[in-house]
Coordinates of C-alpha atoms and ligand atoms in Angstrom, one line a residue:
M488 CA 8.3 -3.2 0.1
R489 CA 9.4 -4.2 3.6
T490 CA 7.0 -6.0 6.0
Y491 CA 7.2 -5.6 9.7
F492 CA 5.7 -8.6 11.6
S493 CA 5.9 -10.0 15.1
E494 CA 5.4 -13.7 15.9
R495 CA 4.0 -12.4 19.3
H496 CA 0.7 -11.8 17.6
R497 CA -0.1 -15.4 18.7
M498 CA -0.3 -14.3 22.3
H499 CA -3.7 -12.9 21.5
F500 CA -6.0 -15.8 20.7
P501 CA -9.1 -15.9 22.8
Q502 CA -11.2 -19.0 22.7
A503 CA -14.4 -17.1 22.5
E504 CA -16.2 -14.4 20.5
L505 CA -19.8 -13.6 21.4
H506 CA -21.5 -13.9 18.1
G507 CA -25.2 -14.3 17.5
G508 CA -25.7 -15.4 21.1
E509 CA -23.1 -18.1 20.9
L510 CA -19.5 -18.3 22.0
V511 CA -17.6 -19.1 18.7
T512 CA -14.0 -19.3 17.8
P513 CA -13.1 -15.7 17.0
Y514 CA -13.1 -14.6 13.4
E515 CA -10.1 -12.5 14.2
R516 CA -7.7 -15.4 14.7
P517 CA -3.9 -16.0 14.3
S518 CA -4.2 -17.9 11.0
R519 CA -5.3 -14.7 9.3
V520 CA -1.9 -13.2 9.3
E521 CA -0.1 -16.5 8.8
Y522 CA -1.8 -16.6 5.4
V523 CA -0.7 -13.1 4.6
L524 CA 2.9 -14.1 5.6
A525 CA 2.7 -17.2 3.3
R526 CA 1.4 -15.1 0.4
L527 CA 4.1 -12.5 0.8
K528 CA 6.8 -15.2 0.6
E529 CA 5.0 -16.9 -2.4
R530 CA 5.2 -13.5 -4.2
G531 CA 8.9 -13.0 -3.4
L532 CA 8.2 -10.2 -0.9
T533 CA 10.6 -11.8 1.6
D534 CA 11.9 -8.7 3.3
I535 CA 10.1 -9.4 6.6
V536 CA 11.5 -7.9 9.7
D537 CA 10.6 -8.2 13.4
P538 CA 9.8 -4.8 14.8
G539 CA 11.4 -5.3 18.2
E540 CA 9.8 -3.6 21.3
A541 CA 7.1 -1.0 21.1
D542 CA 8.0 2.6 21.9
M543 CA 5.7 3.3 24.9
G544 CA 6.1 7.1 24.8
P545 CA 3.8 7.7 21.8
I546 CA 1.3 5.1 23.0
R547 CA 1.0 6.9 26.3
D548 CA 0.7 10.3 24.6
M549 CA -2.2 9.0 22.5
S550 CA -4.0 7.1 25.2
D551 CA -6.1 7.8 28.3
P552 CA -3.9 6.8 31.3
G553 CA -6.7 5.0 33.0
Y554 CA -7.3 2.9 29.8
L555 CA -3.7 1.9 29.6
A556 CA -3.6 0.9 33.3
F557 CA -6.7 -1.1 32.7
L558 CA -5.2 -3.0 29.7
E559 CA -2.1 -3.7 31.7
S560 CA -3.8 -5.1 34.8
A561 CA -7.2 -6.3 33.6
W562 CA -6.3 -10.0 33.6
D563 CA -4.9 -10.0 37.1
E564 CA -7.9 -8.1 38.4
W565 CA -10.3 -10.4 36.6
K566 CA -8.6 -13.5 38.1
A567 CA -8.5 -11.9 41.5
A568 CA -12.2 -11.3 41.3
G569 CA -12.6 -15.1 40.9
F570 CA -13.8 -15.2 37.3
A571 CA -12.9 -18.4 35.5
G572 CA -13.3 -17.3 31.8
E573 CA -11.9 -14.8 29.4
I574 CA -12.7 -11.2 29.9
I575 CA -15.9 -10.2 28.2
A576 CA -17.8 -7.0 28.8
T577 CA -21.4 -7.2 30.0
S578 CA -22.4 -3.8 31.5
T579 CA -21.6 -0.8 29.4
P580 CA -22.3 2.9 30.0
V581 CA -25.1 3.7 27.5
R582 CA -27.5 6.6 27.1
R583 CA -27.9 8.8 30.2
M584 CA -25.5 6.6 32.3
Q585 CA -22.3 8.3 31.3
T586 CA -20.8 10.1 34.2
G587 CA -17.2 9.6 33.1
R588 CA -16.3 7.7 36.3
P589 CA -14.4 4.4 35.8
P590 CA -15.6 1.9 38.4
R591 CA -13.3 0.2 40.9
N592 CA -14.9 -3.2 40.2
I593 CA -13.1 -5.0 37.4
D594 CA -16.4 -6.2 35.8
G595 CA -17.5 -2.6 35.8
K596 CA -14.2 -1.4 34.5
V597 CA -14.3 -3.9 31.6
G598 CA -17.7 -2.5 30.6
Y599 CA -16.5 1.1 31.0
Y600 CA -13.6 0.6 28.6
A601 CA -15.3 -1.7 26.0
L602 CA -17.2 -0.4 23.0
A603 CA -18.4 -3.8 22.0
S604 CA -18.6 -7.2 23.8
E605 CA -17.5 -9.5 20.9
T606 CA -13.9 -9.0 21.8
A607 CA -12.4 -11.1 24.6
I608 CA -9.2 -10.3 26.5
T609 CA -6.9 -13.0 27.7
R610 CA -3.8 -13.2 29.9
T611 CA -1.4 -12.3 27.1
T612 CA -3.6 -10.0 24.9
W613 CA -1.7 -6.9 26.1
E614 CA 1.7 -8.4 25.0
A615 CA 0.3 -9.2 21.5
T616 CA -1.2 -5.7 21.3
L617 CA 2.1 -4.1 22.0
S618 CA 3.8 -6.2 19.3
S619 CA 1.2 -5.1 16.8
A620 CA 1.8 -1.4 17.7
A621 CA 5.5 -2.1 17.4
S622 CA 5.0 -3.2 13.8
A623 CA 3.2 0.0 13.0
Q624 CA 5.9 2.1 14.6
A625 CA 8.8 0.3 12.9
A626 CA 7.1 0.5 9.5
T627 CA 6.6 4.2 9.9
A628 CA 10.1 4.8 11.1
H629 CA 11.3 2.9 8.0
V630 CA 9.3 5.2 5.7
I631 CA 10.4 8.3 7.6
S632 CA 14.0 7.3 7.1
G633 CA 13.5 7.3 3.3
A634 CA 11.7 4.1 2.2
W635 CA 8.8 4.8 -0.2
A636 CA 6.4 2.5 1.6
A637 CA 6.2 -0.2 4.2
F638 CA 3.7 -2.8 5.4
A639 CA 2.9 -3.3 9.1
L640 CA 1.4 -6.8 9.3
C641 CA -0.5 -5.8 12.5
R642 CA -2.4 -8.2 14.6
P643 CA -4.6 -7.5 16.6
P644 CA -5.9 -4.8 14.3
G645 CA -6.4 -1.2 15.6
H646 CA -8.9 1.0 13.8
H647 CA -11.9 0.6 16.2
A648 CA -9.8 1.4 19.2
T649 CA -10.0 5.0 20.6
A650 CA -7.8 6.7 23.2
D651 CA -9.9 5.0 25.9
M652 CA -11.9 2.1 24.4
Y653 CA -11.3 -1.4 22.9
G654 CA -13.6 -3.5 20.8
G655 CA -14.2 -4.7 17.3
Y656 CA -11.1 -6.9 17.8
C657 CA -8.9 -3.7 18.5
F658 CA -7.1 -2.4 21.5
I659 CA -4.5 0.2 20.4
N660 CA -5.0 2.2 17.2
N661 CA -2.0 1.3 15.1
A662 CA -2.9 3.6 12.2
A663 CA -3.3 6.6 14.5
L664 CA 0.1 5.9 16.0
A665 CA 1.6 5.8 12.5
A666 CA -0.1 9.1 11.6
E667 CA 1.2 10.8 14.8
Q668 CA 4.7 9.5 14.2
F669 CA 4.7 11.1 10.7
R670 CA 3.5 14.3 12.3
A671 CA 6.2 14.2 14.9
S672 CA 8.8 13.6 12.2
G673 CA 7.9 16.9 10.5
A674 CA 5.1 16.1 8.1
G675 CA 2.7 19.0 8.4
R676 CA -0.3 17.2 7.1
V677 CA -1.0 13.5 7.1
A678 CA -3.9 11.4 5.7
I679 CA -5.4 8.1 6.8
L680 CA -7.3 6.2 4.2
D681 CA -9.4 3.4 5.8
I682 CA -10.5 0.7 3.3
D683 CA -11.5 -1.9 5.9
F684 CA -15.2 -2.9 5.5
H685 CA -16.0 -1.5 8.9
H686 CA -16.0 2.2 9.8
G687 CA -12.8 3.2 11.5
N688 CA -14.6 4.8 14.4
G689 CA -11.5 4.8 16.6
T690 CA -9.3 6.6 14.1
Q691 CA -12.1 9.1 13.4
D692 CA -12.6 9.8 17.1
I693 CA -8.9 10.4 17.7
F694 CA -8.6 13.0 15.0
Y695 CA -12.1 14.4 14.8
G696 CA -11.2 17.8 16.2
R697 CA -7.9 18.2 14.4
G698 CA -7.1 19.9 11.1
D699 CA -3.7 18.3 10.6
V700 CA -4.8 14.7 10.0
F701 CA -7.3 13.9 7.3
F702 CA -9.4 10.7 7.8
A703 CA -11.4 9.0 5.0
S704 CA -13.3 5.7 5.5
L705 CA -15.1 3.5 3.0
H706 CA -17.4 1.1 4.9
G707 CA -20.7 -0.7 5.3
A708 CA -23.4 1.8 6.2
P709 CA -23.9 2.1 10.0
E710 CA -27.6 1.3 9.7
D711 CA -26.5 -2.2 8.5
A712 CA -23.0 -2.8 9.8
F713 CA -20.7 -2.8 12.8
P714 CA -19.9 -0.5 14.6
Y715 CA -23.5 0.7 13.9
F716 CA -23.4 4.0 15.6
L717 CA -20.7 6.0 13.7
G718 CA -19.6 6.5 10.1
F719 CA -22.5 8.5 8.6
A720 CA -21.7 10.8 5.7
D721 CA -22.6 13.9 7.7
E722 CA -19.7 13.3 10.2
T723 CA -17.2 15.7 8.7
G724 CA -15.1 16.7 11.7
E725 CA -15.5 19.5 14.3
G726 CA -13.7 22.7 15.4
D727 CA -10.2 22.8 13.8
G728 CA -11.1 19.4 12.2
E729 CA -14.2 20.6 10.4
G730 CA -13.9 19.2 6.8
S731 CA -11.0 16.8 7.7
T732 CA -13.2 13.7 8.0
A733 CA -14.8 12.0 5.0
N734 CA -17.1 9.0 5.3
Y735 CA -18.3 6.8 2.5
P736 CA -21.0 4.5 3.9
M737 CA -22.3 2.0 1.4
S738 CA -25.1 -0.5 1.2
P739 CA -25.2 -4.3 1.3
G740 CA -24.2 -5.8 -2.0
T741 CA -21.9 -2.8 -3.0
G742 CA -19.5 -3.9 -5.8
Y743 CA -16.2 -2.5 -7.1
G744 CA -17.9 0.0 -9.4
E745 CA -19.4 2.0 -6.6
W746 CA -16.7 1.2 -4.1
S747 CA -13.9 2.4 -6.5
G748 CA -15.8 5.6 -7.1
A749 CA -15.8 6.3 -3.4
L750 CA -12.1 5.4 -3.3
D751 CA -11.3 7.9 -6.1
D752 CA -13.3 10.6 -4.3
A753 CA -11.4 9.9 -1.0
I754 CA -8.1 10.0 -3.0
S755 CA -9.0 13.4 -4.5
R756 CA -10.0 14.8 -1.1
I757 CA -6.6 13.6 0.3
R758 CA -4.8 15.3 -2.6
A759 CA -6.7 18.5 -2.1
F760 CA -5.9 18.4 1.7
G761 CA -2.2 18.5 0.8
A762 CA -1.2 15.4 2.8
E763 CA 2.6 14.8 2.9
A764 CA 2.3 11.2 4.1
L765 CA -0.3 8.5 4.0
V766 CA -1.4 5.7 6.3
V767 CA -3.7 3.1 4.9
S768 CA -5.9 1.1 7.2
L769 CA -5.7 -2.1 5.1
G770 CA -8.6 -4.3 5.9
V771 CA -9.7 -6.7 3.2
D772 CA -13.1 -7.6 4.6
A773 CA -14.7 -5.8 1.6
F774 CA -14.1 -9.1 -0.2
K775 CA -17.1 -10.9 -1.6
D776 CA -16.7 -14.1 0.5
D777 CA -15.9 -12.4 3.8
P778 CA -18.1 -14.2 6.4
I779 CA -19.1 -11.1 8.5
S780 CA -19.3 -8.4 5.8
F781 CA -21.4 -7.5 2.7
F782 CA -19.5 -5.9 0.0
K783 CA -18.6 -7.7 -3.3
L784 CA -15.0 -6.9 -4.1
D785 CA -13.1 -9.7 -5.9
S786 CA -9.4 -10.4 -5.5
P787 CA -8.2 -8.5 -8.6
D788 CA -10.1 -5.4 -7.4
F789 CA -7.7 -5.2 -4.5
M790 CA -4.8 -4.9 -6.9
D791 CA -6.6 -2.1 -8.8
A792 CA -7.3 -0.4 -5.5
G793 CA -3.6 -0.5 -4.6
R794 CA -2.8 1.0 -8.1
R795 CA -5.2 3.9 -7.4
I796 CA -3.7 4.6 -4.0
A797 CA -0.2 4.7 -5.5
G798 CA -1.5 7.5 -7.7
L799 CA -1.3 9.8 -4.7
G800 CA 2.5 9.5 -4.9
L801 CA 2.9 9.8 -1.1
P802 CA 5.2 8.0 1.3
T803 CA 2.9 5.3 2.6
V804 CA 2.5 3.0 5.6
F805 CA 0.0 0.1 5.3
C806 CA -1.4 -1.2 8.6
M807 CA -3.2 -4.5 8.5
E808 CA -6.8 -4.3 9.9
G809 CA -9.6 -6.8 9.2
G810 CA -10.4 -9.6 6.7
Y811 CA -11.9 -12.9 7.8
A812 CA -12.1 -15.1 4.6
I813 CA -9.1 -16.7 6.0
E814 CA -7.3 -18.1 2.9
A815 CA -8.2 -15.1 0.7
V816 CA -6.9 -12.6 3.3
G817 CA -3.4 -13.3 2.1
I818 CA -4.1 -12.9 -1.6
N819 CA -6.2 -9.8 -1.1
A820 CA -3.9 -8.0 1.2
V821 CA -0.8 -8.7 -0.9
N822 CA -2.7 -7.8 -4.0
V823 CA -3.2 -4.2 -2.6
L824 CA 0.6 -4.0 -2.0
E825 CA 1.5 -5.4 -5.4
G826 CA -1.0 -3.1 -7.1
F827 CA 0.6 -0.2 -5.2
E828 CA 4.1 -1.2 -6.2
G829 CA 3.0 -1.4 -9.9
Ligands
LIG1226 C1 -11.0 -4.9 12.5 C2 -12.4 -5.4 12.2 O1 -12.6 -5.7 11.0 N1 -13.3 -5.5 13.2 C3 -14.6 -6.0 12.9 C4 -15.4 -6.2 14.2 C5 -16.7 -6.9 13.9 N2 -17.4 -7.1 15.1 C6 -18.6 -7.7 15.2 C7 -19.4 -7.8 14.0 C8 -20.8 -8.3 14.1 C9 -21.1 -8.8 12.8 N3 -22.3 -9.4 12.6 C10 -22.3 -10.0 11.2 C11 -23.4 -10.9 10.9 C12 -23.0 -11.6 9.7 N4 -23.9 -12.6 9.3
LIG1227 ZN1 -13.3 -4.8 9.4

């Protein structure tokens, strides 16, 4: 399986994540994907290709224009306002304060477009974000042109990003871009399977009203886990999308027995949906030693999960999402790919 990977991911490395009232080194840091790259090479998966430039057309089609303009100019506006630090959201439009009007003031705009304030933006975040999207696009193009599967080693990740919000370390939704690309290439129905520990709220939001893209997510229950406000089992889609969203929220301490049961159920739902292509949001933060998560998967479980996903027999793009037990991220992510390849 070919990997698409851009060195430009390093352009996104904020100094700060707001965590427990402290500014800490972000959990989502460049070394995460360096470990994945090293593991790929160790296992002989050396077909690693730079994706080139992102195709902006599909990114514009998927995104709110004001949101994209914000991401492009946020740093300059932040500096022009005299702020010395990285961009962090402070005031957000919460209950009964949502009039849908983006402020002119940059501090207000940051809050308007943020869905969480742990994620900082730097001068070069946008460049790294586009390189991550480019990997998803190139991997999908590779599969469309006949490859069985491809791995987009995306960083920053994407599944929390909506058409008009960033947060949860995500800015542009790579998995959603991949799914739309499959649709544009002629696949009538596409499925996205999100195995990151966190609910893929952004992906769900993008496809919630659509019947052509099925979304399934296995994640920590919202009562207990970020993003806290979405990912309940009774969210099943709306309008044309009714029945095309499947959420599997699970409790602290969930191990592979229960988790793999949910995976099998998601897989059978995807089969029944009649998907012609699959996008996997490949987070490995369900791992037992992940520092910000609470599932108990072990490294061999990820290989088994890959095997089960391969049972769908679909052309597949894997998009890297989360996973923060730095050294194990490489082993676990590559285990999914090796299990898939059999
Ligand atoms: C892509 C992805 O995995 N994003 C995750 C974003 C998580 N953001 C903040 C999580 C707050 C977690 N608090 C955990 C306390 C652990 N003791
Ligand atoms: Zn995650």
